Tab-separated table of C-alpha atoms in Angstrom:
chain	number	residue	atom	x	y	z
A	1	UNK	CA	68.740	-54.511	-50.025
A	2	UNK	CA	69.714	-57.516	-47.697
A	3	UNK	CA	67.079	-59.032	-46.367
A	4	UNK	CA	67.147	-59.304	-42.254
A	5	UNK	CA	66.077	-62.679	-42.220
A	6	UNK	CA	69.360	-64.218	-43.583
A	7	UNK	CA	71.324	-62.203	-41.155
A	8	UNK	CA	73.087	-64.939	-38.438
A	9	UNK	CA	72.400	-63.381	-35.222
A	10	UNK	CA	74.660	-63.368	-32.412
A	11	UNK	CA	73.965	-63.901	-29.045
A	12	UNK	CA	73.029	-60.136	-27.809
A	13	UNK	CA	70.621	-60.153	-30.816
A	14	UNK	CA	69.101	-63.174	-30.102
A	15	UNK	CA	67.853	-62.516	-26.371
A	16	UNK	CA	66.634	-59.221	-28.226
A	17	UNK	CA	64.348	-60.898	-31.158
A	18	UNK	CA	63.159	-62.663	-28.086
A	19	UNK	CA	62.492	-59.684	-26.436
A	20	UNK	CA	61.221	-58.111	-29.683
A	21	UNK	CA	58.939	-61.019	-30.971
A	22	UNK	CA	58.194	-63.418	-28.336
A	23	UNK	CA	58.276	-61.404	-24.858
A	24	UNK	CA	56.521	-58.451	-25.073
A	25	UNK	CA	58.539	-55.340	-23.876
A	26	UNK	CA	56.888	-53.128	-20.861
A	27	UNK	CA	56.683	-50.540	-22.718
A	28	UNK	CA	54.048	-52.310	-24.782
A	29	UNK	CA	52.092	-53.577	-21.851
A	30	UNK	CA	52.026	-49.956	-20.763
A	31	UNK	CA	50.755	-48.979	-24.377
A	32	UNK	CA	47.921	-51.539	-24.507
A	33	UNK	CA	46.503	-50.960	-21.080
A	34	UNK	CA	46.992	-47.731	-20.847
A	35	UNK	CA	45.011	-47.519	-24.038
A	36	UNK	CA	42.383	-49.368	-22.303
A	37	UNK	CA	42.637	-46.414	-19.612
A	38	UNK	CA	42.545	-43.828	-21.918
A	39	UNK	CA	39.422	-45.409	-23.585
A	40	UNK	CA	37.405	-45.140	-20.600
A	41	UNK	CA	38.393	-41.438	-19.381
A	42	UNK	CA	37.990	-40.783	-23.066
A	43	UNK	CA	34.146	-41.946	-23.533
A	44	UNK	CA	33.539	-40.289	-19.958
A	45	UNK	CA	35.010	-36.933	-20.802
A	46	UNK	CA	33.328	-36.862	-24.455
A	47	UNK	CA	30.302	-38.317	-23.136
A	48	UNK	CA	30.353	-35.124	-19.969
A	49	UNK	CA	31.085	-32.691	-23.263
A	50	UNK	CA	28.510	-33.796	-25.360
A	51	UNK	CA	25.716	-32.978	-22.117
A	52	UNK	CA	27.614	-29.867	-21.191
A	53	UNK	CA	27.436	-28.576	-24.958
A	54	UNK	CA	24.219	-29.600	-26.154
A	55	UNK	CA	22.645	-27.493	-23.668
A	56	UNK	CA	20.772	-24.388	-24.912
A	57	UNK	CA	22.774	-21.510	-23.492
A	58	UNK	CA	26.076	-23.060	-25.379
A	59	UNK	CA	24.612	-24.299	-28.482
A	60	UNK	CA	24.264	-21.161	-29.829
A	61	UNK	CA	27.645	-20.543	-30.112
A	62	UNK	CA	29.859	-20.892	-32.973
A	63	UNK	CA	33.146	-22.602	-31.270
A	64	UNK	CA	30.257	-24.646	-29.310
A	65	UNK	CA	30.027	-26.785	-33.099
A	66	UNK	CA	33.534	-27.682	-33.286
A	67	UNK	CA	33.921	-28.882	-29.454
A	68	UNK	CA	30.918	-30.884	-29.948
A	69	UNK	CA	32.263	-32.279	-33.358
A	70	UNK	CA	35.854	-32.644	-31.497
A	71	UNK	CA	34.451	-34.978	-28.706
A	72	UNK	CA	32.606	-37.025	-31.550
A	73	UNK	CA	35.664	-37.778	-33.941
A	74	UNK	CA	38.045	-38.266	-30.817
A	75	UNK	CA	35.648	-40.744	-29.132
A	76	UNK	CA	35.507	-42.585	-32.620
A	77	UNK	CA	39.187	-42.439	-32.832
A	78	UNK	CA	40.182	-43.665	-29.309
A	79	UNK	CA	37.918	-46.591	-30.355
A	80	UNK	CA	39.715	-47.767	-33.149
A	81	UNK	CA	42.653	-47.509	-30.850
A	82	UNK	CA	41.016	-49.726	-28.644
A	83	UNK	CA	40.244	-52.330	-30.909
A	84	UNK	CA	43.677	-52.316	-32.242
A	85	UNK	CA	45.562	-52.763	-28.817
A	86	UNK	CA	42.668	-55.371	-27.976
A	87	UNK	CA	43.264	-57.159	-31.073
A	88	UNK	CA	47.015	-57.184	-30.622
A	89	UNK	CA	46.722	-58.602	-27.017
A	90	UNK	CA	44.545	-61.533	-28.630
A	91	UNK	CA	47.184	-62.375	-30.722
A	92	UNK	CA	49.597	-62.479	-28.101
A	93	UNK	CA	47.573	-64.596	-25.800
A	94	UNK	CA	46.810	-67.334	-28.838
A	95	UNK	CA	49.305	-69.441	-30.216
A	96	UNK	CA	47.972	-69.708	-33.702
A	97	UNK	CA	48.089	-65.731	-33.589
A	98	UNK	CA	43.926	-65.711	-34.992
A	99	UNK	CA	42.745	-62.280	-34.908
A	100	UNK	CA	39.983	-60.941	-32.753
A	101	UNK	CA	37.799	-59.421	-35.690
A	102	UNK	CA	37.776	-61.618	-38.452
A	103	UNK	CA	37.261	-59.277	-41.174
A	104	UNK	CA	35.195	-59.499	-44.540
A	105	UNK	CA	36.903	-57.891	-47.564
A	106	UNK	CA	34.253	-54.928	-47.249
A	107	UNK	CA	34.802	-54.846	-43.292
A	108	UNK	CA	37.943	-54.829	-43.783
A	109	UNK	CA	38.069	-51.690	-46.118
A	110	UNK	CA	35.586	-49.382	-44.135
A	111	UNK	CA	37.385	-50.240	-41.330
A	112	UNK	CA	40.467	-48.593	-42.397
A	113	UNK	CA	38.403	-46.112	-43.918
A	114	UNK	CA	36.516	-44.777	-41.428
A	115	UNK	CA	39.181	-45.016	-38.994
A	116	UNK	CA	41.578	-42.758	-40.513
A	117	UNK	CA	38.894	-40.121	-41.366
A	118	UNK	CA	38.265	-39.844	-37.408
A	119	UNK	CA	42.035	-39.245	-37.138
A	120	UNK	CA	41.784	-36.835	-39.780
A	121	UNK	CA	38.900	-35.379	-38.321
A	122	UNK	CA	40.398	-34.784	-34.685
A	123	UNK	CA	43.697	-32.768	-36.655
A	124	UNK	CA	41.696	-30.618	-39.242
A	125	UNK	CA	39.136	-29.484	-36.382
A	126	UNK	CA	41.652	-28.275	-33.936
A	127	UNK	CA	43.004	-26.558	-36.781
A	128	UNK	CA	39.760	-24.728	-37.699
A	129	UNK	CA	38.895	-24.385	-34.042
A	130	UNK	CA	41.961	-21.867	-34.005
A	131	UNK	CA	41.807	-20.391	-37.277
A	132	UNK	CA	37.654	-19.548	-35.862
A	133	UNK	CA	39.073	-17.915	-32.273
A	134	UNK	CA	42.079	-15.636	-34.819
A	135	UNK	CA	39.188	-14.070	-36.680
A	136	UNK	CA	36.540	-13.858	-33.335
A	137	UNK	CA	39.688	-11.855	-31.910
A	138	UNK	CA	41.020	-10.017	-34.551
A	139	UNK	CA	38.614	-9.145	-36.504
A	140	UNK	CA	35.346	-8.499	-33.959
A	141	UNK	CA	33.597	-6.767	-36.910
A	142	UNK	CA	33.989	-9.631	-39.498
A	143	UNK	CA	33.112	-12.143	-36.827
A	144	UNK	CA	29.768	-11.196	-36.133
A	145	UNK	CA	29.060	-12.406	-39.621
A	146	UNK	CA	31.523	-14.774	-40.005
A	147	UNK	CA	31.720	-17.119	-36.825
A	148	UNK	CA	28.413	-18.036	-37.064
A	149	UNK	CA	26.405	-21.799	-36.085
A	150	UNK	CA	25.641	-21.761	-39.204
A	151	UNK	CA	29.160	-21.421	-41.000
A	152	UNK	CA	31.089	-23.674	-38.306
A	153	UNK	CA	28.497	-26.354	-39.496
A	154	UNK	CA	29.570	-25.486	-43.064
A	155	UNK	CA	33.019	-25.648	-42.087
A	156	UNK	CA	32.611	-29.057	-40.590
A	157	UNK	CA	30.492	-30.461	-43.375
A	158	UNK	CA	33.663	-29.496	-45.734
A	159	UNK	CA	35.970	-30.690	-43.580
A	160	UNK	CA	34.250	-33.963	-43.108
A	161	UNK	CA	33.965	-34.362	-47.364
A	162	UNK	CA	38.328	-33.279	-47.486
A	163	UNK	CA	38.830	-36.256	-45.324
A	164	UNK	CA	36.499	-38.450	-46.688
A	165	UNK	CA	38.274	-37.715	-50.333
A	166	UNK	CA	41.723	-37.562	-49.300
A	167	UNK	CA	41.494	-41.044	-47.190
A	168	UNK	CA	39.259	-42.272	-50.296
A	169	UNK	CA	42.828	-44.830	-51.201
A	170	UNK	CA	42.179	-47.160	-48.418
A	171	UNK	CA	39.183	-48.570	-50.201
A	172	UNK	CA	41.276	-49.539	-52.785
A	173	UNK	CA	44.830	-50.697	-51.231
A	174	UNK	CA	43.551	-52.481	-48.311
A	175	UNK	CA	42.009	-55.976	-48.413
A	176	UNK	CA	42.383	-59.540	-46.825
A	177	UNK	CA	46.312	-61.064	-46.908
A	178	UNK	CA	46.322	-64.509	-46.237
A	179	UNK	CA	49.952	-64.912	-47.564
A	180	UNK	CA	53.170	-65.122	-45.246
A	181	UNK	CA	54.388	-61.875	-43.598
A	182	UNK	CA	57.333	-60.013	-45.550
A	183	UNK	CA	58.229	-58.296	-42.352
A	184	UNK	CA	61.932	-58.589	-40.931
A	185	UNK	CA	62.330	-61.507	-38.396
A	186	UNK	CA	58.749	-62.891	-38.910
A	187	UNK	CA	57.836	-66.330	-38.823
A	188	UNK	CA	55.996	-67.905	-42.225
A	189	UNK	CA	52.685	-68.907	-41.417
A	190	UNK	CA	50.024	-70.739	-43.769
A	191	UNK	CA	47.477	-71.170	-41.810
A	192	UNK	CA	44.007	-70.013	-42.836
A	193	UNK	CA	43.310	-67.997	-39.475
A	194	UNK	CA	47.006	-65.840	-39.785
A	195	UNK	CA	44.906	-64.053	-42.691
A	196	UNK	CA	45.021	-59.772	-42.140
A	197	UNK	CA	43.782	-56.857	-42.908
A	198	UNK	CA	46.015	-54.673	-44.130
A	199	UNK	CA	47.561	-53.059	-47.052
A	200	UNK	CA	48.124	-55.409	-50.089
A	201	UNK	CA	51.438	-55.922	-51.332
A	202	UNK	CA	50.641	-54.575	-54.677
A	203	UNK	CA	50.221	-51.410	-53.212
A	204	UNK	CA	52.966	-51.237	-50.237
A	205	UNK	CA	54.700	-48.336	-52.495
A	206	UNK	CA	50.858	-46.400	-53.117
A	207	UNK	CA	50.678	-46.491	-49.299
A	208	UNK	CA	54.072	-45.172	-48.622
A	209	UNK	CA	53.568	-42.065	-50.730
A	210	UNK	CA	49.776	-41.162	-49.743
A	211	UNK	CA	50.083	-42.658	-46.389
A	212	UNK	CA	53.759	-41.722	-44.856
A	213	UNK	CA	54.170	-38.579	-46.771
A	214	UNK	CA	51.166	-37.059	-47.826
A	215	UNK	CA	48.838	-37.799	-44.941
A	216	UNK	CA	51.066	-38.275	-41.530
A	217	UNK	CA	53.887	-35.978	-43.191
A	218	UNK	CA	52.144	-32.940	-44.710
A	219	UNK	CA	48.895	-32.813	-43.215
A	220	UNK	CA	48.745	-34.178	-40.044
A	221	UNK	CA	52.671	-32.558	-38.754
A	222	UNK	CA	53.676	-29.895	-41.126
A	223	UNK	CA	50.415	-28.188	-42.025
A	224	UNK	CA	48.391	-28.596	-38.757
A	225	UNK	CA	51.553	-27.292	-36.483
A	226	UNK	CA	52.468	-24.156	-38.624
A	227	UNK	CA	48.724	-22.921	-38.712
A	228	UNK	CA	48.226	-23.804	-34.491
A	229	UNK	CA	51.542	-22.133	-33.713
A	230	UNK	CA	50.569	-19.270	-36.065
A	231	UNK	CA	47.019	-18.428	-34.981
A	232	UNK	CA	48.303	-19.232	-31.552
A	233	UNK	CA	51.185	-16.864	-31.742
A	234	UNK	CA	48.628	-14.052	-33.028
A	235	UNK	CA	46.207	-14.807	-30.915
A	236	UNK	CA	48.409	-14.508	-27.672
A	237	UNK	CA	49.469	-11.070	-28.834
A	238	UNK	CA	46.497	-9.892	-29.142
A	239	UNK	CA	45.249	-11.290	-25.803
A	240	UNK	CA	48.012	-10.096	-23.304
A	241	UNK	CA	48.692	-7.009	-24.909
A	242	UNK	CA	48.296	-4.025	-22.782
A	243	UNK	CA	45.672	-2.330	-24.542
A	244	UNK	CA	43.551	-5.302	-25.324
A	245	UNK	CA	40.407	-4.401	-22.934
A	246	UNK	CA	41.302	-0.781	-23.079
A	247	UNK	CA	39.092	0.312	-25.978
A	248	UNK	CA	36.425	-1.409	-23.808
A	249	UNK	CA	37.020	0.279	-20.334
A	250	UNK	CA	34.044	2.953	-21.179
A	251	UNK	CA	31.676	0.832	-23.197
A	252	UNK	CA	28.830	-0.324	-21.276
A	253	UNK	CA	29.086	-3.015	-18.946
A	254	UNK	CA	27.328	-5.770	-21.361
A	255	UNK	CA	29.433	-5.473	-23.389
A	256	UNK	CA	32.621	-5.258	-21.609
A	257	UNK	CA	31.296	-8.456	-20.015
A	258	UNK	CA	30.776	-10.177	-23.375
A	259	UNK	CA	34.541	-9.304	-23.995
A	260	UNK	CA	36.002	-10.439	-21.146
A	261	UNK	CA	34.395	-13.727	-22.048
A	262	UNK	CA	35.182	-13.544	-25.394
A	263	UNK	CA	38.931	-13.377	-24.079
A	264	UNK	CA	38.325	-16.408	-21.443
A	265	UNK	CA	36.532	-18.642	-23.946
A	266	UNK	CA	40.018	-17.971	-26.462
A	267	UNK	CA	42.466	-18.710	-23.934
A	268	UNK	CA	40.933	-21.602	-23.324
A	269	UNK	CA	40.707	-22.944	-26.516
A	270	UNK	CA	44.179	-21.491	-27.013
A	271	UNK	CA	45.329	-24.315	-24.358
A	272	UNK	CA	43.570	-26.475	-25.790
A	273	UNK	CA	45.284	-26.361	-29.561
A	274	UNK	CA	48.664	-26.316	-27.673
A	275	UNK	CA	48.043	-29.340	-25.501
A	276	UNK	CA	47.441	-31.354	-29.194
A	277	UNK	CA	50.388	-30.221	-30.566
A	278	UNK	CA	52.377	-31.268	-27.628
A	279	UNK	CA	50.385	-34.596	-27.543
A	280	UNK	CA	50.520	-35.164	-31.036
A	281	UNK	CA	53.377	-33.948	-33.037
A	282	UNK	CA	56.177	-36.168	-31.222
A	283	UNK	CA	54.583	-39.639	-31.888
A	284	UNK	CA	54.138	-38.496	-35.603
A	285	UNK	CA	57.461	-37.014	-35.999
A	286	UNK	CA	58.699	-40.447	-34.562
A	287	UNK	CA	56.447	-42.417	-37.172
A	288	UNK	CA	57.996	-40.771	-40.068
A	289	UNK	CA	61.572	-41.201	-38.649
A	290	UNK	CA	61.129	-44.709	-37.554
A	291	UNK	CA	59.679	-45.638	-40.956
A	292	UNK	CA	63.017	-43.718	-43.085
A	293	UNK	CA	65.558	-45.826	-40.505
A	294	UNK	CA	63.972	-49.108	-40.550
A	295	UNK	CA	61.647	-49.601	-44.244
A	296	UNK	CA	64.494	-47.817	-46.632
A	297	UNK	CA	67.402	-48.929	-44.861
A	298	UNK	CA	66.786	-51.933	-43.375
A	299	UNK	CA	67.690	-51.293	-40.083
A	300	UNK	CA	68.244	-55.249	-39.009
A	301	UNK	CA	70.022	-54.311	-35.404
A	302	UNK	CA	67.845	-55.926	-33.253
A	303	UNK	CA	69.174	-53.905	-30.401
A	304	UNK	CA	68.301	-50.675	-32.359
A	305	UNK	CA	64.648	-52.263	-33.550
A	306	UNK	CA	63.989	-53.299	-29.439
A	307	UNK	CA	64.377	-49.389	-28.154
A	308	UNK	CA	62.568	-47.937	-31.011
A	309	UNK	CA	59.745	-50.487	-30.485
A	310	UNK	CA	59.921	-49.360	-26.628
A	311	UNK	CA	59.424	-45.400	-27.563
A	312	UNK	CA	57.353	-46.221	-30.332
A	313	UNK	CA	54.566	-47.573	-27.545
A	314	UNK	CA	55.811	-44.803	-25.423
A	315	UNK	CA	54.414	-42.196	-28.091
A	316	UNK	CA	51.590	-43.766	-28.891
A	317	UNK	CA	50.094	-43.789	-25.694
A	318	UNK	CA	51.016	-40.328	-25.527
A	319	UNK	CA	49.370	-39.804	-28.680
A	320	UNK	CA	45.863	-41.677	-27.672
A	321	UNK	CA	45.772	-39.128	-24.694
A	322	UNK	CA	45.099	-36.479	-26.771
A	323	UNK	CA	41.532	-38.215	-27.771
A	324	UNK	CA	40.469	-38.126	-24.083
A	325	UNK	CA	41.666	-35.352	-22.163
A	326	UNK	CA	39.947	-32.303	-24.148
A	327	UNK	CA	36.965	-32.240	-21.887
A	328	UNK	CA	38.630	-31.837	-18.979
A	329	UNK	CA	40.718	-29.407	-19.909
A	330	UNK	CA	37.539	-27.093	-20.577
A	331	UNK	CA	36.750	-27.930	-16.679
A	332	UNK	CA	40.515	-26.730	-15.919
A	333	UNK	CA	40.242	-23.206	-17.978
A	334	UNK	CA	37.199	-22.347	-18.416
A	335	UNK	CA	35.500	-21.340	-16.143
A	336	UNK	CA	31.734	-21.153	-17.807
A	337	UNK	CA	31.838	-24.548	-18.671
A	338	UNK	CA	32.350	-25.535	-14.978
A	339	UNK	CA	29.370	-23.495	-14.564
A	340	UNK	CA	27.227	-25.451	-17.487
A	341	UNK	CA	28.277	-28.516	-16.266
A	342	UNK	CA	27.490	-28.165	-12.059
A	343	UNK	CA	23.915	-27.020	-13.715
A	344	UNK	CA	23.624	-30.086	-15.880
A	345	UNK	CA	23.966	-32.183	-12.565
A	346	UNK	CA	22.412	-30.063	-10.374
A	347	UNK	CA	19.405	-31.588	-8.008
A	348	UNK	CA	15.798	-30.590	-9.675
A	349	UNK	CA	15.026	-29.325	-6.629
A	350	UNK	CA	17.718	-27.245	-5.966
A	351	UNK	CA	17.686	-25.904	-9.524
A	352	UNK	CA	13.727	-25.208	-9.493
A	353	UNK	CA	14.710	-23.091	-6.142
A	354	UNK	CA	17.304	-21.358	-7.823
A	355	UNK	CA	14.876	-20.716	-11.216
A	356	UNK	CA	12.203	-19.403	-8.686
A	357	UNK	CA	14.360	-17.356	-7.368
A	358	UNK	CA	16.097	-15.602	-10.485
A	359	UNK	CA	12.681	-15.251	-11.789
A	360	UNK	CA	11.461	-13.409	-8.740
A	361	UNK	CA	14.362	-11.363	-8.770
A	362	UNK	CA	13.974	-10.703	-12.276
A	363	UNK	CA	10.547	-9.527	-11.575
A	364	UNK	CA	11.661	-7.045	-8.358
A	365	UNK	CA	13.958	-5.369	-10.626
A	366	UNK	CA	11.463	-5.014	-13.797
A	367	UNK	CA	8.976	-3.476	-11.365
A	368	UNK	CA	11.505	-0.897	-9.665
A	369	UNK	CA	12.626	0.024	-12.973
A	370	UNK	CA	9.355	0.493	-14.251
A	371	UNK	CA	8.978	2.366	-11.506
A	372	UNK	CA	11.712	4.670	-11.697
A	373	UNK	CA	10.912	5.084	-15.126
A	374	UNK	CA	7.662	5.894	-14.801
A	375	UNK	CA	7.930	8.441	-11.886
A	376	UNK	CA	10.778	10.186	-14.207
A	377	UNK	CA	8.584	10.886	-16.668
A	378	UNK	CA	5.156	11.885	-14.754
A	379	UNK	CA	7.578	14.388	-12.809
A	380	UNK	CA	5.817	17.837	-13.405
A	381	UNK	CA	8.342	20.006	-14.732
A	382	UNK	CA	8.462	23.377	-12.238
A	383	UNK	CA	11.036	25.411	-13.910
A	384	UNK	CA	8.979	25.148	-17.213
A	385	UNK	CA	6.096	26.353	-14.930
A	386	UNK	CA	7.134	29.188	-13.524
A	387	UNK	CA	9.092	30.453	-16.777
A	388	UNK	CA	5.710	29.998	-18.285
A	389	UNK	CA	3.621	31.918	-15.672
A	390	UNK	CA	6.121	35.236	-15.810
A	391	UNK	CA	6.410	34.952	-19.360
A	392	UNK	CA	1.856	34.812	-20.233
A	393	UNK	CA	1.187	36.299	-16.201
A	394	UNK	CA	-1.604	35.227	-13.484
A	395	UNK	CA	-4.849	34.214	-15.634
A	396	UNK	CA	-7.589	36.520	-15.008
């Protein structure tokens, strides 16, 4: 393979590695603070969800677990993605291109670690969040016992121990380079300060295969989007088709009610898996491509490496939306969590007044029912009466 730093470059391609290297594109601006953007809507809207949640009357739900874990991991995730972008625009602004965090060896291993299990994390729980609505819809029987608090904490405590195995590699293939860069057009450096983290040459072609193809390949694209689109498919069918509150139309009115909802809380979540896969699977797809064209083949076009630098930032702040936006997307289509959340905020006062007033409603309707009830059964019983007097006659 011929390396692209012994390629003469011509004039087009040498206003280009300027552009590329030296004069950041706007397309990367836009990435970096817009990341910066995201991160703040991000901790707001997870920060609003983890209130809204916690609260007793949606705590006890099953799908309730996975939001709440789904704010966590994508709060931890748009982090990392902060730190990145802010570590990047250090760079840029120093000449001797020192990073921001100067790692340890260890640092530098849990950091990778731990970052890549929250991106993990964020995939595998939409995916079980779905997978959890299929069965609460399909199968209403089964659910009862099987979407549980209980078993979505189960499901979450595996989930969390798949990750934490599968991303296990990064504590062994990531360390502290202090050497040169290998990269195409980069400048040697020596200096004590240009020293990374990152992935140690010994183990560039362990990182392709676990990394590029096992991890970002087959489960974070191909697995997570033919599950979502699956359960999502099934799921709509069995929520617009025309019979689907039918068997409920002469049930009693609790428990029509509680299917209704049932149906609400689905669609919901329904948009929600969608809007990931739309968020998501692009920038992905365009990791895996990007990585065939230029790694493999060398792609040393500097015209070519400019534009897909420009829609690689593109995607990725695409991508880092998806860690931010969940929350209000449950204030957009569903309508009980706009409920939970005015009564989170609501003034003591007002929501004292409003308590008082359930309660004494509550307590009207107790006492007229008791009341009805009660003068129901004390009701003498006239017909029994008179069949009883013509059938034994007037007592002497």
């Amino acid at each position: 393979m011929t390396s692209c730093a012994k390629i003469n470059l011509t004039g087009v391609d040498h206003s280009y590695y300027q552009k590329f290297h030296h004069e950041k594109s706007w397309a990367w601006w836009l990435n970096h603070i817009g990341t910066f953007v995201v991160f703040i809507i991000s901790f707001c809207g997870n920060l609003l969800c983890l209130l809204v949640l916690c609260r007793q009357r949606l705590k006890r739900n099953s799908y309730t677990q996975y939001l709440i874990a789904l704010a966590i991991v994508d709060t931890g995730a748009i982090l990392c993605e902060a730190l990145k972008a802010l570590d990047e625009v250090h760079q840029y602004q120093n000449a001797d291109k020192r990073t921001l965090i100067q790692h340890t060896l260890m640092s530098c291993k849990f950091y990778y670690y731990i970052r890549y299990i929250f991106y993990s994390m964020s995939s595998w729980v939409t995916v079980a969040l779905a997978v959890e609505r299929l069965v609460a819809i399909k199968f209403p029987l089964w659910s009862k016992h099987i979407c549980s608090v209980i078993n979505a904490r189960r499901i979450l405590f595996l989930i969390l121990l798949f990750t934490m195995m599968i991303q296990s590699y990064h504590l062994v293939i990531k360390g502290i380079d202090c050497k040169p860069s290998s990269s195409p057009f980069s400048q040697p450096t020596a200096a004590k300060s240009s020293c990374r983290c990152k992935t140690l040459p010994d183990y560039a072609a362990v990182e392709v295969i676990l990394t590029v193809y096992l991890w970002r390949l087959c489960l974070m694209t191909l697995l997570p989007l033919t599950i979502i689109i699956t359960v999502n498919i099934l799921i709509m069918s069995k929520l617009f088709s025309g019979n689907s509150l039918n068997d409920h139309t002469n049930a009693v009115n609790n428990s029509r009610r509680k299917t209704v909802l049932l149906y609400k809380i689905s669609r919901m979540l329904v948009i929600v898996s969608s809007i990931y896969l739309v968020l998501h699977v692009p920038g992905s797809s365009f990791e895996i491509l990007k990585f065939m064209f230029l790694n493999p083949y060398r792609l040393c076009d500097t015209k070519w490496r400019y534009f897909m630098s420009i829609v690689h930032d593109i995607f990725d702040l695409i991508t880092n939306f998806n860690y931010g936006i969940n929350f209000y997307l449950y204030i957009i289509s569903g309508q009980h969590i706009r409920t939970e959340l005015f009564r989170t905020f609501r003034p003591a006062k007002f929501r004292s007044t409003i308590n008082e007033q359930t309660a004494k409603f509550q307590r009207s309707s107790y006492f007229m029912s008791s009341y009805v009830h009660h003068s129901k059964n004390n009701q003498p019983n006239c017909s029994h009466l008179q069949l009883s007097n013509r059938l034994t006659g007037p007592s002497v």
